[in-house]
Short mmCIF file of C-alpha atoms in Angstrom, two decimals:
data_model
loop_
_atom_site.label_atom_id
_atom_site.label_comp_id
_atom_site.label_asym_id
_atom_site.label_seq_id
_atom_site.Cartn_x
_atom_site.Cartn_y
_atom_site.Cartn_z
CA ILE F 21 -63.29 -148.20 76.78
CA HIS F 22 -65.64 -151.24 75.41
CA CYS F 23 -63.10 -151.80 72.20
CA ARG F 24 -59.87 -151.41 74.56
CA LYS F 25 -60.99 -153.78 77.15
CA THR F 26 -62.16 -156.19 74.35
CA GLU F 27 -58.88 -155.94 72.64
CA GLU F 28 -57.07 -156.93 75.87
CA LEU F 29 -59.34 -159.96 76.51
CA LEU F 30 -59.31 -161.21 73.06
CA ARG F 31 -55.43 -161.09 73.09
CA GLY F 32 -55.22 -162.80 76.39
CA ALA F 33 -57.26 -165.51 75.08
CA GLY F 34 -54.93 -166.01 72.33
CA TRP F 35 -57.36 -164.73 69.52
CA PRO F 36 -55.48 -163.97 65.94
CA GLU F 37 -54.23 -160.60 65.40
CA ASP F 38 -56.35 -160.20 62.17
CA TRP F 39 -59.58 -161.00 64.26
CA ILE F 40 -58.78 -158.47 66.88
CA ARG F 41 -58.12 -156.07 64.15
CA SER F 42 -61.72 -156.70 62.71
CA VAL F 43 -63.33 -156.17 66.01
CA LEU F 44 -61.39 -152.88 66.72
CA SER F 45 -62.29 -151.54 63.20
CA HIS F 46 -66.01 -152.00 63.79
CA ALA F 47 -65.74 -148.91 65.81
CA TRP F 48 -63.56 -146.89 63.71
CA GLY F 49 -64.10 -142.94 63.94
CA MET F 50 -66.15 -143.54 67.21
CA MET F 51 -63.83 -145.49 69.84
CA THR F 52 -60.83 -146.53 67.77
CA ASP F 53 -58.66 -145.28 64.97
CA VAL F 54 -58.63 -148.57 63.28
CA GLU F 55 -59.97 -147.99 59.94
CA PRO F 56 -61.67 -151.06 58.14
CA VAL F 57 -59.51 -152.22 55.26
CA HIS F 58 -60.36 -155.96 54.70
CA ILE F 59 -63.95 -157.15 53.92
CA MET F 60 -64.71 -158.76 57.21
CA GLU F 61 -63.56 -155.39 58.83
CA LYS F 62 -65.85 -153.56 56.37
CA VAL F 63 -68.84 -155.71 56.76
CA LEU F 64 -68.70 -155.55 60.75
CA TYR F 65 -68.25 -151.75 60.55
CA ALA F 66 -71.41 -151.42 58.31
CA ILE F 67 -73.72 -153.76 60.06
CA ASP F 68 -72.86 -153.29 63.74
CA GLU F 69 -75.18 -150.21 63.88
CA LEU F 70 -77.68 -151.61 61.23
CA THR F 71 -78.37 -154.88 63.35
CA GLY F 72 -79.41 -152.66 66.06
CA LEU F 73 -81.78 -150.77 63.84
CA ILE F 74 -83.17 -154.13 62.34
CA THR F 75 -83.59 -155.68 65.73
CA ALA F 76 -85.54 -152.60 67.09
CA THR F 77 -87.76 -152.69 64.11
CA ALA F 78 -88.49 -156.30 64.42
CA LEU F 79 -89.31 -155.55 67.97
CA MET F 80 -91.89 -152.78 67.27
CA ARG F 81 -93.87 -155.40 64.92
CA PRO F 82 -96.63 -157.82 66.30
CA SER F 83 -94.90 -160.73 65.32
CA LYS F 84 -91.61 -159.61 66.87
CA SER F 85 -89.91 -161.74 64.22
CA LEU F 86 -87.27 -161.06 61.58
CA MET F 87 -89.18 -163.64 59.39
CA ASP F 88 -91.76 -161.39 58.19
CA LEU F 89 -89.71 -158.27 58.17
CA GLY F 90 -89.33 -156.27 54.82
CA VAL F 91 -86.73 -153.82 53.85
CA SER F 92 -89.42 -151.13 53.47
CA SER F 93 -90.13 -151.44 57.20
CA VAL F 94 -86.58 -150.75 58.20
CA VAL F 95 -86.40 -148.02 55.59
CA LYS F 96 -89.37 -146.36 57.01
CA LYS F 97 -88.08 -146.52 60.54
CA TRP F 98 -84.70 -145.19 59.25
CA LYS F 99 -86.56 -142.04 58.05
CA MET F 100 -88.12 -141.68 61.77
CA LYS F 101 -85.52 -139.40 63.46
CA GLY F 102 -86.87 -140.20 66.97
CA PHE F 103 -86.65 -144.06 66.27
CA SER F 104 -83.52 -145.81 67.68
CA VAL F 105 -81.75 -142.54 67.92
CA GLY F 106 -78.57 -144.23 69.28
CA VAL F 107 -78.32 -145.91 65.92
CA ASN F 108 -75.69 -143.83 63.96
CA ARG F 109 -77.19 -143.62 60.47
CA GLU F 110 -74.08 -142.15 58.93
CA VAL F 111 -72.05 -144.94 59.89
CA ILE F 112 -74.23 -147.44 58.19
CA ASP F 113 -74.17 -145.23 54.95
CA LYS F 114 -70.42 -145.04 55.32
CA GLY F 115 -70.23 -148.77 55.71
CA ALA F 116 -72.49 -149.62 52.65
CA ALA F 117 -70.40 -147.33 50.59
CA MET F 118 -67.05 -149.15 51.62
CA LEU F 119 -68.73 -152.29 50.60
CA GLY F 120 -70.04 -150.72 47.31
CA LEU F 121 -73.75 -151.37 48.09
CA GLU F 122 -76.90 -149.23 48.27
CA ARG F 123 -78.42 -148.98 51.58
CA LYS F 124 -81.34 -150.99 50.68
CA SER F 125 -79.00 -153.83 49.65
CA LEU F 126 -77.26 -153.75 52.72
CA ILE F 127 -80.36 -153.70 54.83
CA GLU F 128 -81.52 -156.63 52.71
CA LYS F 129 -78.43 -158.68 53.17
CA THR F 130 -78.29 -158.07 56.57
CA ILE F 131 -81.90 -159.32 57.40
CA ALA F 132 -81.30 -162.22 55.39
CA GLY F 133 -78.20 -162.94 57.67
CA MET F 134 -80.13 -162.32 61.00
CA ARG F 135 -82.82 -164.62 59.80
CA ARG F 136 -80.35 -167.55 59.95
CA VAL F 137 -79.94 -166.93 63.58
CA ALA F 138 -83.37 -165.79 64.28
CA GLY F 139 -83.97 -168.37 67.08
CA ALA F 140 -81.03 -167.53 69.04
CA LEU F 141 -81.87 -163.77 68.84
CA ASP F 142 -85.24 -164.48 69.99
CA LEU F 143 -86.63 -162.95 66.86
CA GLY F 144 -88.04 -166.19 65.12
#
């Protein structure tokens, strides 16, 4: 429902079709049948779930910040089956493979990207 309503809203707002396709592809195999093909689509697919895991990991730290969050902390939480159970780890791995990246590299790049907007995320 979330992606279909989003599609309707974006189309109504005049968004370009390639952007709408990218938004839809982030939920491929879960809520849509739009497979990520282009680089932006693959990135969105790969990091959508991962940003949730990274945010949850940061919030568990005393600093509640991305600025001192390391890849090893996220990997440690990744292995804990009871941590962020709503995060589909298989999707993250599939997305990393689509991008030709190892999981740790994707985590590192995603943390770096999130740090750029840490203040807006209240994770600075």
